């Protein structure tokens, strides 16, 4: 119980919040970019062109199968060794996460679009809407609604996976926690419980509003 | 479908062949460092007392103290980068840091991949176990479970010398000690200074083996072939022996932690000379 | 690329892949069960369970598995409950996975036209029969891509188990990198191992998705 004090020693609390800031900054930028690129990718994935389809498929399977850590190492260290291109840890992280996020998002968009019954398209054509108008007023809004739960899943997953970036030198919230615990190892051996507890709640209060916002959006578009 | 799989495997193999062909990135020479005004050193950020971050967000520790002196004597600013056991070497080969000062144990295999400077610390391993089932020799451990911390000398030593011992590896010291307290292993091994200090604080546990194996050394590492920086570090270490620098380092960073349980001369290496 | 190294450590990777697969598969199966339960509780509006399910889903999917695992492995012994690392791993994975599966199933259910619910009842089917023969097949068909993605994601999440000293694929890779510093070789084998595990899984789900497509549905493009 007395080890709880470790959270309030010095600047520890601010450092944890700072770490959370790093986590959120990286993930939210990546999520935003992923959504934008993902929408595009999703539409591309529904096209009938076999070459495009194969390329999209390859991209998706690559981001799903190759562990994010390998991608991070490839971009952060590999680029430096291959092309003497020194990227910061943050830059490498955003690149990798966007690459991953856009691919997964694209697949979700594809799934949402193809789940809309054919008659929606036929009715729109019958009503005289152009292809563009059909996409804009009929298909995309419905796809968006179906998309929301899984898109939120993806966003929160991305936020949680950012802890990997500690291995490319970016000090995010879990690493700060680890530093605090170890620095207090001799004085507060059970400090880990409190620090990890704090980290648990920090993640929760970062991700939960996104869930709530999604729920609200879903109801609004019912 | 088969085409996708084939394409994918081809992609992976091509990528790996390409990465294999990569030479190390261009490391900075001593002059380039001086010109840039900044020395970049990789240290641990969560392994007290060697490299850690205090409650004010400042790096501290035995390794960090030396890092500061290296930058000071070169007349440049110091930039510290947080590294971990799995990426210490990558930071050097990709030239993202100039020097690694991360409690790096010298082994022949590692010497093939990086260049080590003169040592500044020596390590003897100890084994701590519950009084009820005390381990008093390495032979006792065979067939049993030994808890170690990843990236430490203990891990290297036991993997190389005692394959009969089952190793249970955790990322941080805190986890290893908690695992021992919970009875997840029969014993724990790491630097004997560390286990001695811990056993004192934790009744019911004793250090049954106080030193084992040969003495291992900790040394700074630079990218293979980076002679100018290597020479600078070696010269520094020899020169600093005159002021007993590493003993001062010990007093500043380790003495409070280990107290009277440890004799500094068992740990400190001055001027790169092992006694 | 040191092929000698690759050959020497291949057995370690194979064993680790086995562990990853075993724990991952258990996690996926239990997650589906938990997810289905939560979904049913919310769909049929069972009073207390519905709330519990709601809280559980929010808590589980908004927090990282690593911290959940630490509480199970290091925290529980402090109150006298000592679980093996493998049990903690499966419980943790199920805790996390159940929430994701519940959401996937829910989105599948909601994608089914209300017309389907009503028509079924009009035709004289009981709610149970309606659910079983009309709603669920369509719901599953929509949910399959998402469930597949979750399954793949859960297998990759098993990499977190390395934190509680379980020798899974990530543990072995990091281990070899830390000891011998052959990063390229270690990561290559890691990728190939995950490839061997995940590609069949991904393909299986694709096939499943295609087979479950019914007429007049999924044909917007």
XYZ file of C-alpha atoms in Angstrom:
718
model
C 0.000 0.000 0.000
C 2.785 2.366 0.884
C 4.346 1.590 -2.483
C 1.505 3.552 -4.042
C 3.592 6.596 -3.181
C 5.919 5.762 -6.044
C 3.340 7.136 -8.443
C 3.586 10.533 -6.842
C 7.336 10.756 -6.398
C 8.968 13.595 -8.285
C 7.562 13.983 -11.753
C 6.442 10.398 -12.157
C 2.813 11.168 -12.724
C 3.596 13.839 -15.311
C 5.990 11.450 -17.000
C 3.297 8.807 -17.274
C 0.907 11.318 -18.742
C 3.651 12.439 -21.090
C 4.121 8.859 -22.154
C 0.397 8.574 -22.779
C 0.662 11.696 -24.883
C 3.310 10.060 -27.039
C 1.186 6.917 -27.391
C -1.884 8.883 -28.371
C -0.095 11.198 -30.748
C 1.452 8.323 -32.657
C -1.690 6.238 -32.787
C -4.166 8.982 -33.575
C -2.070 10.301 -36.454
C -1.756 6.754 -37.754
C -5.467 6.102 -37.329
C -6.411 9.286 -39.160
C -4.109 8.485 -42.058
C -5.294 4.874 -42.075
C -8.946 5.852 -42.277
C -8.302 8.188 -45.177
C -6.152 5.746 -47.110
C -8.277 2.824 -46.027
C -11.451 4.221 -47.507
C -9.644 4.586 -50.783
C -8.149 1.133 -50.507
C -11.492 -0.386 -49.647
C -13.133 0.969 -52.731
C -10.172 -0.251 -54.774
C -10.563 -3.694 -53.261
C -14.087 -4.001 -54.579
C -13.059 -3.319 -58.152
C -13.042 -6.187 -60.561
C -9.606 -5.543 -62.042
C -7.591 -8.690 -61.207
C -4.229 -6.949 -60.980
C -5.502 -4.371 -58.496
C -7.285 -7.073 -56.550
C -4.160 -9.193 -56.327
C -2.020 -6.244 -55.257
C -4.537 -5.245 -52.578
C -4.772 -8.807 -51.375
C -1.001 -9.073 -51.144
C -0.855 -5.853 -49.153
C -3.520 -7.040 -46.740
C -1.991 -10.441 -46.161
C 1.436 -8.869 -45.664
C 0.261 -6.530 -42.932
C -1.697 -9.283 -41.245
C 0.999 -11.911 -41.285
C 4.241 -10.043 -40.813
C 4.568 -9.126 -37.128
C 4.451 -5.370 -36.548
C 7.772 -5.597 -34.748
C 9.474 -6.904 -37.885
C 8.005 -4.045 -39.921
C 9.170 -1.523 -37.340
C 12.701 -2.928 -37.352
C 12.710 -2.997 -41.157
C 11.709 0.628 -41.469
C 13.694 2.036 -38.543
C 16.951 0.052 -38.734
C 16.705 -1.518 -42.187
C 16.256 1.766 -44.051
C 19.285 3.172 -42.255
C 21.425 0.225 -43.242
C 20.169 0.022 -46.802
C 19.863 3.619 -47.861
C 21.488 5.512 -44.996
C 18.027 6.894 -44.383
C 17.784 7.867 -40.718
C 14.156 8.026 -39.709
C 13.132 8.963 -36.207
C 11.392 6.302 -34.181
C 8.170 8.292 -34.360
C 8.315 8.609 -38.134
C 9.014 4.912 -38.572
C 6.135 4.113 -36.241
C 3.631 6.256 -38.132
C 4.720 4.797 -41.456
C 4.384 1.221 -40.272
C 1.120 1.750 -38.418
C -0.458 3.575 -41.339
C 0.676 0.822 -43.696
C -0.983 -1.689 -41.380
C -4.053 0.377 -40.553
C -4.898 1.351 -44.129
C -4.690 -2.262 -45.246
C -6.971 -3.561 -42.493
C -9.309 -0.612 -42.879
C -9.519 -1.270 -46.591
C -10.600 -4.818 -45.928
C -13.267 -3.664 -43.483
C -14.582 -1.156 -46.005
C -14.682 -3.824 -48.664
C -16.601 -6.125 -46.338
C -19.065 -3.375 -45.452
C -19.679 -2.410 -49.056
C -20.226 -5.950 -50.227
C -22.672 -6.613 -47.418
C -25.094 -4.011 -48.734
C -27.880 -5.831 -50.603
C -27.857 -5.579 -54.378
C -31.294 -4.051 -54.491
C -29.934 -0.834 -52.990
C -27.855 -0.326 -56.065
C -30.588 -1.383 -58.437
C -33.148 0.886 -56.770
C -30.783 3.835 -57.009
C -30.245 3.194 -60.691
C -34.006 2.863 -61.158
C -34.453 6.206 -59.432
C -32.089 7.793 -61.910
C -29.067 8.387 -59.655
C -25.655 8.407 -61.333
C -22.952 6.033 -60.182
C -21.220 8.776 -58.237
C -24.430 9.839 -56.559
C -25.235 6.220 -55.683
C -21.873 5.900 -53.952
C -22.201 9.173 -52.157
C -25.789 9.077 -50.944
C -26.712 5.419 -50.781
C -23.781 3.046 -50.520
C -21.151 4.853 -48.480
C -23.445 6.000 -45.654
C -24.751 2.460 -45.178
C -21.272 1.034 -45.422
C -20.071 3.565 -42.875
C -22.699 2.462 -40.401
C -21.747 -1.178 -40.655
C -18.131 -0.259 -40.515
C -18.102 1.596 -37.225
C -17.764 -1.244 -34.668
C -14.851 -2.919 -36.433
C -13.217 0.368 -37.298
C -13.259 1.250 -33.615
C -11.806 -2.156 -32.829
C -8.987 -1.396 -35.214
C -8.379 2.049 -33.755
C -8.140 0.780 -30.179
C -5.959 -2.102 -31.306
C -3.615 0.354 -32.924
C -3.460 2.438 -29.770
C -2.558 -0.625 -27.727
C -0.012 -1.949 -30.204
C 1.976 1.270 -30.011
C 3.725 -0.217 -26.982
C 5.952 -2.008 -29.496
C 7.620 1.270 -30.381
C 9.625 1.091 -27.181
C 11.850 -1.306 -29.081
C 12.738 1.395 -31.583
C 13.605 3.881 -28.903
C 10.327 5.776 -28.520
C 9.499 6.185 -24.869
C 5.753 5.638 -24.651
C 3.565 5.064 -21.617
C 4.412 1.404 -20.908
C 8.130 2.129 -21.135
C 7.769 5.082 -18.782
C 5.962 2.731 -16.407
C 8.796 0.254 -16.678
C 11.349 2.992 -15.984
C 9.465 4.180 -12.920
C 9.099 0.678 -11.532
C 12.761 -0.107 -11.991
C 13.972 3.207 -10.594
C 11.974 2.492 -7.459
C 12.929 -1.165 -7.336
C 14.863 -0.957 -4.108
C 12.582 1.439 -2.258
C 9.217 0.204 -3.389
C 9.435 -3.421 -4.533
C 5.674 -3.759 -4.964
C 5.377 -0.519 -6.844
C 4.766 -2.458 -10.065
C 1.173 -3.190 -9.106
C 0.345 0.491 -8.731
C 2.229 1.631 -11.784
C 0.713 -1.012 -14.033
C -2.646 -0.252 -12.496
C -2.174 3.367 -13.448
C -1.130 2.395 -16.971
C -4.204 0.146 -17.227
C -6.489 3.041 -16.400
C -4.618 5.460 -18.616
C -5.165 3.187 -21.603
C -8.766 2.708 -20.609
C -9.503 6.412 -20.322
C -7.755 7.005 -23.626
C -9.605 4.316 -25.571
C -13.009 4.321 -23.943
C -14.114 7.738 -25.212
C -13.451 6.499 -28.718
C -15.730 3.540 -28.076
C -18.372 5.831 -26.680
C -18.114 8.208 -29.612
C -18.544 5.279 -31.957
C -21.619 4.103 -30.115
C -23.080 7.565 -30.312
C -22.370 7.777 -34.034
C -24.006 4.429 -34.615
C -27.167 5.503 -32.852
C -27.244 8.757 -34.748
C -27.069 7.047 -38.079
C -29.632 4.388 -37.216
C -5.032 -18.190 -54.066
C -1.881 -20.171 -54.686
C -0.601 -17.216 -56.659
C -0.979 -14.934 -53.664
C 0.905 -17.329 -51.447
C 3.646 -17.710 -54.015
C 3.897 -13.956 -54.507
C 4.002 -13.413 -50.781
C 6.738 -15.938 -50.125
C 8.702 -14.500 -53.036
C 8.340 -11.049 -51.495
C 9.603 -12.199 -48.119
C 12.569 -14.060 -49.570
C 13.538 -11.135 -51.785
C 13.335 -8.745 -48.855
C 15.473 -10.979 -46.710
C 18.090 -11.396 -49.413
C 18.196 -7.653 -49.833
C 18.476 -6.969 -46.112
C 21.172 -9.601 -45.828
C 23.179 -7.765 -48.415
C 23.024 -4.593 -46.377
C 26.295 -3.537 -44.944
C 26.287 -1.540 -41.758
C 25.204 2.046 -42.154
C 27.973 4.601 -42.172
C 29.071 5.267 -38.591
C 30.271 8.711 -37.606
C 33.981 9.278 -37.093
C 35.296 11.171 -34.084
C 35.759 14.321 -36.162
C 32.226 14.160 -37.490
C 30.986 13.850 -33.932
C 33.003 16.842 -32.789
C 31.733 18.879 -35.690
C 28.104 18.010 -35.034
C 28.513 19.053 -31.408
C 26.666 16.009 -30.150
C 27.659 12.536 -28.976
C 24.872 9.956 -29.176
C 25.090 7.117 -26.670
C 22.662 4.260 -26.163
C 21.967 3.289 -22.562
C 19.371 1.299 -20.684
C 16.571 3.348 -19.251
C 15.041 0.810 -16.875
C 17.921 -1.181 -15.407
C 18.900 0.402 -12.143
C 21.644 0.924 -11.047
C 23.423 0.887 -14.410
C 21.099 2.869 -16.653
C 17.750 4.166 -15.459
C 15.591 7.262 -15.324
C 14.975 8.904 -11.961
C 11.708 10.411 -10.776
C 12.627 13.735 -12.362
C 13.057 12.232 -15.785
C 16.868 12.402 -15.671
C 19.038 9.519 -16.786
C 21.253 8.145 -14.000
C 23.442 5.132 -13.374
C 26.953 3.711 -13.550
C 26.891 3.630 -17.361
C 25.297 7.050 -17.664
C 27.888 8.662 -15.382
C 30.626 7.480 -17.743
C 28.626 8.558 -20.798
C 28.446 12.087 -19.418
C 32.221 12.171 -18.892
C 32.895 10.953 -22.441
C 30.843 13.777 -23.898
C 32.316 16.338 -21.531
C 35.910 15.448 -22.386
C 35.130 15.611 -26.076
C 33.574 19.016 -25.639
C 30.199 18.132 -27.069
C 26.654 17.730 -25.790
C 25.365 14.312 -24.838
C 22.278 12.732 -26.339
C 21.080 9.598 -24.603
C 18.931 7.047 -26.389
C 16.938 4.366 -24.606
C 17.996 0.914 -25.818
C 17.094 -2.636 -24.798
C 18.846 -5.967 -25.010
C 17.252 -6.984 -28.342
C 18.209 -3.805 -30.167
C 21.536 -2.727 -28.607
C 23.502 -3.979 -31.549
C 21.046 -2.812 -34.226
C 21.525 0.724 -32.953
C 25.232 0.394 -33.714
C 24.976 -1.359 -37.058
C 22.434 1.168 -38.283
C 24.582 4.031 -36.957
C 21.763 5.475 -34.923
C 24.108 5.786 -31.932
C 27.865 6.260 -31.762
C 28.505 4.193 -28.637
C 26.580 1.637 -26.628
C 27.044 1.801 -22.856
C 24.338 -0.616 -21.822
C 25.791 -3.071 -19.361
C 27.094 -4.997 -22.349
C 28.870 -8.228 -21.433
C 31.788 -9.097 -23.665
C 31.464 -12.456 -25.424
C 33.349 -13.825 -28.445
C 30.150 -14.079 -30.480
C 29.294 -10.465 -29.802
C 32.860 -9.406 -30.621
C 32.225 -10.710 -34.129
C 29.454 -8.220 -34.618
C 30.701 -5.130 -32.746
C 34.009 -3.742 -31.507
C 34.451 -3.651 -27.731
C 36.621 -1.072 -25.999
C 38.475 -1.637 -22.728
C 36.266 -2.957 -19.919
C 35.003 -0.691 -17.161
C 33.258 -3.221 -14.968
C 33.534 -6.850 -14.049
C 30.735 -9.188 -13.173
C 30.585 -12.282 -11.069
C 27.346 -14.188 -10.925
C 25.547 -15.288 -7.805
C 22.597 -17.575 -7.219
C 19.908 -16.852 -4.647
C 17.346 -19.406 -3.536
C 14.834 -19.993 -0.749
C 16.358 -21.127 2.552
C 14.044 -24.115 2.531
C 15.622 -25.470 -0.655
C 19.004 -23.810 -0.814
C 21.089 -24.230 -3.926
C 24.769 -24.286 -3.017
C 26.433 -25.240 -6.260
C 25.832 -24.986 -9.960
C 25.487 -28.759 -10.215
C 22.440 -28.561 -7.928
C 20.699 -26.489 -10.574
C 20.791 -29.097 -13.289
C 17.300 -30.217 -14.130
C 15.863 -27.370 -12.079
C 14.363 -24.060 -13.094
C 16.528 -20.964 -12.885
C 15.090 -17.493 -13.214
C 17.187 -14.966 -15.108
C 16.698 -11.562 -16.626
C 16.909 -11.246 -20.419
C 20.016 -9.599 -21.775
C 22.095 -10.112 -18.616
C 25.418 -11.857 -18.101
C 23.659 -14.633 -16.203
C 21.542 -15.481 -19.205
C 24.591 -15.588 -21.486
C 26.640 -17.658 -19.063
C 24.041 -20.313 -18.301
C 23.022 -20.666 -21.936
C 26.634 -21.177 -22.950
C 27.814 -23.371 -20.058
C 24.884 -25.159 -18.448
C 22.377 -26.446 -20.995
C 20.862 -28.813 -18.418
C 19.466 -25.912 -16.458
C 15.969 -24.765 -17.455
C 15.979 -21.030 -17.852
C 12.912 -18.950 -17.136
C 13.560 -15.535 -18.626
C 11.840 -12.250 -17.842
C 12.298 -8.766 -19.216
C 12.914 -6.840 -16.006
C 14.560 -7.466 -12.660
C 11.346 -6.691 -10.822
C 9.602 -9.507 -12.642
C 12.392 -11.973 -11.932
C 12.351 -11.289 -8.211
C 8.584 -11.439 -8.045
C 8.679 -14.746 -9.872
C 11.137 -16.107 -7.308
C 8.925 -14.879 -4.472
C 5.937 -16.608 -6.084
C 7.881 -19.828 -6.368
C 7.886 -19.982 -10.132
C 11.502 -21.115 -10.147
C 13.926 -22.878 -7.850
C 16.526 -20.124 -7.874
C 17.507 -16.831 -9.448
C 20.824 -15.795 -10.885
C 22.220 -12.411 -11.820
C 25.141 -10.187 -10.785
C 26.185 -11.288 -7.308
C 26.062 -7.699 -6.099
C 22.389 -7.573 -7.014
C 21.398 -10.868 -5.412
C 23.329 -10.080 -2.247
C 21.580 -6.745 -1.896
C 18.207 -8.369 -2.495
C 18.726 -11.325 -0.154
C 19.453 -8.892 2.664
C 16.084 -7.232 2.147
C 14.192 -10.491 1.789
C 14.347 -12.891 4.713
C 13.830 -16.507 3.777
C 16.235 -16.276 0.868
C 19.993 -16.708 0.836
C 22.738 -16.444 -1.727
C 23.916 -20.049 -1.871
C 26.456 -19.491 -4.613
C 28.442 -16.302 -4.239
C 30.575 -16.390 -7.365
C 30.482 -18.758 -10.242
C 32.250 -19.297 -13.474
C 34.958 -17.064 -14.718
C 34.809 -13.347 -14.363
C 32.965 -11.613 -17.170
C 33.570 -8.045 -18.215
C 31.381 -5.185 -19.308
C 32.743 -2.863 -21.988
C 31.576 -0.049 -24.249
C 30.788 -1.055 -27.814
C 31.053 0.744 -31.126
C 30.252 -0.229 -34.680
C 32.695 -2.689 -36.139
C 35.548 -0.816 -37.725
C 34.837 2.526 -36.082
C 38.475 2.972 -35.074
C 38.536 6.670 -34.281
C 35.781 6.456 -31.689
C 37.147 3.204 -30.284
C 40.580 4.785 -29.826
C 39.023 7.762 -28.073
C 37.200 5.553 -25.571
C 40.258 3.429 -24.864
C 42.412 6.513 -24.333
C 39.810 7.987 -22.010
C 39.583 4.857 -19.907
C 43.355 4.680 -19.475
C 43.594 8.377 -18.701
C 40.732 8.323 -16.205
C 42.503 5.650 -14.167
C 44.751 8.401 -12.842
C 41.821 9.954 -11.010
C 40.259 6.611 -10.086
C 37.232 7.682 -12.093
C 35.339 4.445 -11.948
C 35.657 4.252 -8.198
C 34.122 7.705 -8.061
C 31.457 6.459 -10.443
C 30.776 3.569 -8.061
C 30.502 5.930 -5.108
C 28.116 8.185 -6.951
C 25.832 5.556 -8.370
C 26.243 2.139 -6.796
C 27.359 2.630 -3.226
C 23.954 3.646 -1.893
C 22.349 0.716 -3.585
C 24.689 -2.031 -2.462
C 25.743 -0.559 0.850
C 28.359 -2.507 2.757
C 27.453 -5.835 1.238
C 29.777 -5.284 -1.666
C 33.455 -4.374 -2.029
C 33.870 -1.912 -4.922
C 37.053 -3.561 -6.128
C 35.097 -6.680 -6.931
C 33.129 -4.754 -9.500
C 35.116 -1.744 -10.706
C 37.743 -1.952 -13.426
C 40.163 0.992 -13.610
C 42.150 1.761 -16.723
C 40.802 -1.321 -18.441
C 43.073 -3.563 -16.394
C 41.612 -6.631 -14.712
C 43.318 -7.512 -11.460
C 22.375 -14.644 -44.161
C 23.847 -17.328 -41.976
C 22.177 -20.571 -43.014
C 24.003 -22.512 -40.331
C 22.278 -20.348 -37.754
C 18.912 -20.918 -39.428
C 19.332 -24.669 -39.345
C 20.583 -24.727 -35.764
C 17.642 -22.902 -34.326
C 14.844 -24.186 -36.532
C 13.754 -26.776 -33.926
C 13.341 -24.001 -31.352
C 11.103 -22.109 -33.717
C 9.047 -25.174 -34.524
C 8.475 -25.871 -30.836
C 7.593 -22.252 -30.242
C 5.178 -22.299 -33.183
C 3.506 -25.307 -31.613
C 3.068 -23.469 -28.345
C 1.783 -20.352 -30.106
C -0.694 -22.423 -32.074
C -1.887 -24.383 -29.073
C -2.445 -21.398 -26.830
C -3.778 -19.280 -29.688
C -6.276 -21.880 -30.803
C -7.534 -22.361 -27.252
C -7.828 -18.611 -26.903
C -9.766 -18.240 -30.160
C -12.214 -20.997 -29.324
C -12.890 -19.717 -25.823
C -13.133 -16.148 -27.112
C -15.829 -17.161 -29.567
C -17.730 -18.854 -26.765
C -17.450 -15.847 -24.481
C -18.259 -13.505 -27.346
C -21.338 -15.476 -28.283
C -22.544 -15.449 -24.679
C -22.100 -11.696 -24.421
C -23.846 -11.160 -27.704
C -26.793 -13.294 -26.700
C -27.027 -11.571 -23.338
C -27.265 -8.218 -25.055
C -29.501 -9.352 -27.889
C -32.070 -10.948 -25.642
C -31.684 -8.198 -23.092
C -31.152 -10.495 -20.108
C -31.143 -7.934 -17.276
C -28.001 -8.278 -15.131
C -25.900 -10.200 -17.624
C -26.460 -7.554 -20.233
C -24.892 -4.886 -18.068
C -22.027 -7.148 -17.045
C -21.367 -7.990 -20.675
C -21.356 -4.326 -21.576
C -18.861 -3.377 -18.879
C -16.671 -6.378 -19.659
C -16.501 -5.552 -23.365
C -15.496 -1.963 -22.749
C -12.900 -2.907 -20.152
C -11.359 -5.758 -22.119
C -10.965 -4.120 -25.459
C -9.732 -0.756 -24.193
C -6.819 -2.091 -22.169
C -3.660 -3.868 -23.316
C -3.268 -7.618 -22.970
C 0.179 -7.202 -21.460
C -1.144 -5.409 -18.396
C -4.017 -7.885 -18.071
C -1.503 -10.712 -18.201
C 0.730 -9.118 -15.576
C -2.198 -8.861 -13.187
C -3.043 -12.521 -13.719
C 0.531 -13.766 -13.438
C 2.058 -11.485 -10.795
C -0.998 -10.001 -9.147
C -3.128 -13.049 -8.376
C -0.452 -14.881 -6.357
C -0.573 -11.979 -3.911
C -4.117 -12.979 -3.047
C -3.221 -16.639 -2.985
C -4.220 -17.691 -6.500
C -1.244 -19.007 -8.393
C -1.971 -19.971 -11.992
C 0.538 -21.458 -14.361
C 1.888 -19.222 -17.089
C -0.052 -21.150 -19.727
C -3.325 -20.821 -17.844
C -2.762 -17.095 -17.391
C -2.042 -16.843 -21.098
C -5.244 -18.582 -22.145
C -7.372 -16.709 -19.622
C -5.842 -13.396 -20.684
C -6.260 -14.097 -24.369
C -9.866 -15.208 -23.847
C -10.610 -12.130 -21.767
C -9.355 -9.890 -24.555
C -10.622 -11.960 -27.469
C -14.106 -12.442 -26.071
C -14.744 -8.720 -26.212
C -13.592 -8.449 -29.819
C -15.588 -11.497 -30.888
C -18.683 -10.130 -29.169
C -18.442 -6.950 -31.187
C -17.884 -8.834 -34.439
C -20.902 -11.010 -33.818
C -22.973 -7.999 -32.900
C -22.124 -6.198 -36.118
C -23.018 -9.349 -38.003
C -26.390 -9.563 -36.308
C -27.171 -5.953 -36.935
C -26.354 -6.224 -40.614
C -29.267 -8.566 -41.078
C -32.323 -6.713 -42.406
C -35.145 -6.346 -39.906
C -37.301 -7.668 -42.695
C -35.679 -11.032 -42.102
C -36.604 -11.026 -38.428
C -40.185 -10.142 -39.207
C -40.669 -12.471 -42.173
C -39.431 -15.400 -40.192
C -41.889 -14.777 -37.386
C -44.694 -14.207 -39.887
C -44.017 -17.571 -41.402
C -44.695 -19.147 -38.045
C -41.146 -19.812 -36.866
C -40.478 -19.489 -33.164
C -37.921 -16.861 -32.183
C -35.416 -19.645 -31.495
C -35.988 -21.265 -34.866
C -35.860 -17.888 -36.520
C -32.533 -17.177 -34.922
C -31.134 -20.566 -35.828
C -32.243 -20.961 -39.443
C -32.671 -17.429 -40.708
C -30.772 -14.848 -38.715
C -27.629 -16.582 -37.525
C -26.472 -17.924 -40.894
C -26.716 -14.463 -42.405
C -25.203 -12.823 -39.354
C -22.290 -15.223 -39.380
C -21.714 -14.680 -43.059
C -21.333 -10.956 -42.497
C -19.295 -11.446 -39.360
C -16.845 -13.971 -40.814
C -14.317 -11.480 -42.233
C -14.238 -9.701 -38.904
C -13.988 -12.950 -36.936
C -11.204 -14.065 -39.242
C -9.334 -10.819 -38.656
C -9.802 -11.267 -34.907
C -8.482 -14.820 -35.038
C -5.373 -13.717 -36.893
C -4.968 -10.804 -34.502
C -5.276 -13.075 -31.466
C -2.599 -15.408 -32.765
C -0.314 -12.420 -33.155
C -1.221 -11.178 -29.689
C 0.248 -14.384 -28.295
C 3.596 -12.637 -28.738
C 2.809 -10.881 -25.479
C 3.200 -14.199 -23.665
C 6.946 -13.772 -23.886
C 6.546 -11.362 -20.975
C 5.581 -14.227 -18.657
C 8.451 -16.410 -19.772
C 6.464 -18.602 -22.167
C 8.643 -19.736 -25.041
C 6.438 -18.546 -27.900
C 7.713 -17.317 -31.277
C 8.436 -13.747 -30.206
C 10.289 -14.961 -27.116
C 12.526 -17.190 -29.201
C 13.217 -14.442 -31.744
C 14.073 -11.831 -29.117
C 16.119 -14.403 -27.270
C 18.251 -15.227 -30.268
C 18.679 -11.587 -31.168
C 19.738 -10.732 -27.641
C 22.225 -13.584 -27.389
C 23.781 -13.820 -30.836
C 22.738 -10.587 -32.501
C 21.741 -12.231 -35.751
C 18.737 -9.976 -36.082
C 18.027 -10.561 -39.779
C 18.029 -14.351 -39.478
C 15.950 -14.355 -36.311
C 13.322 -12.004 -37.726
C 13.181 -13.880 -41.021
C 12.407 -17.132 -39.237
C 9.884 -15.320 -37.091
C 8.071 -14.025 -40.168
C 8.132 -17.402 -41.888
C 6.790 -19.073 -38.753
C 3.897 -16.633 -38.489
C 3.366 -17.078 -42.215
C 3.069 -20.824 -41.763
C 0.523 -20.311 -38.992
C -1.479 -17.386 -40.268
C -1.722 -17.854 -44.005
C -3.705 -21.102 -43.765
C -5.939 -19.449 -41.177
C -6.541 -16.418 -43.360
C -7.193 -18.543 -46.420
C -9.586 -20.777 -44.490
C -11.616 -17.785 -43.410
C -11.715 -16.411 -46.957
C -13.070 -19.687 -48.224
C -15.584 -19.764 -45.397
C -16.695 -16.256 -46.243
C -17.203 -17.134 -49.862
C -19.134 -20.292 -49.083
C -21.502 -18.589 -46.691
C -22.603 -15.948 -49.174
C -26.251 -16.390 -49.942
C -28.202 -15.297 -52.964
C -29.234 -11.681 -53.083
C -26.851 -10.765 -50.365
C -23.389 -9.366 -50.659
C -23.974 -8.462 -54.252
C -23.848 -4.684 -54.045
C -20.828 -4.708 -56.332
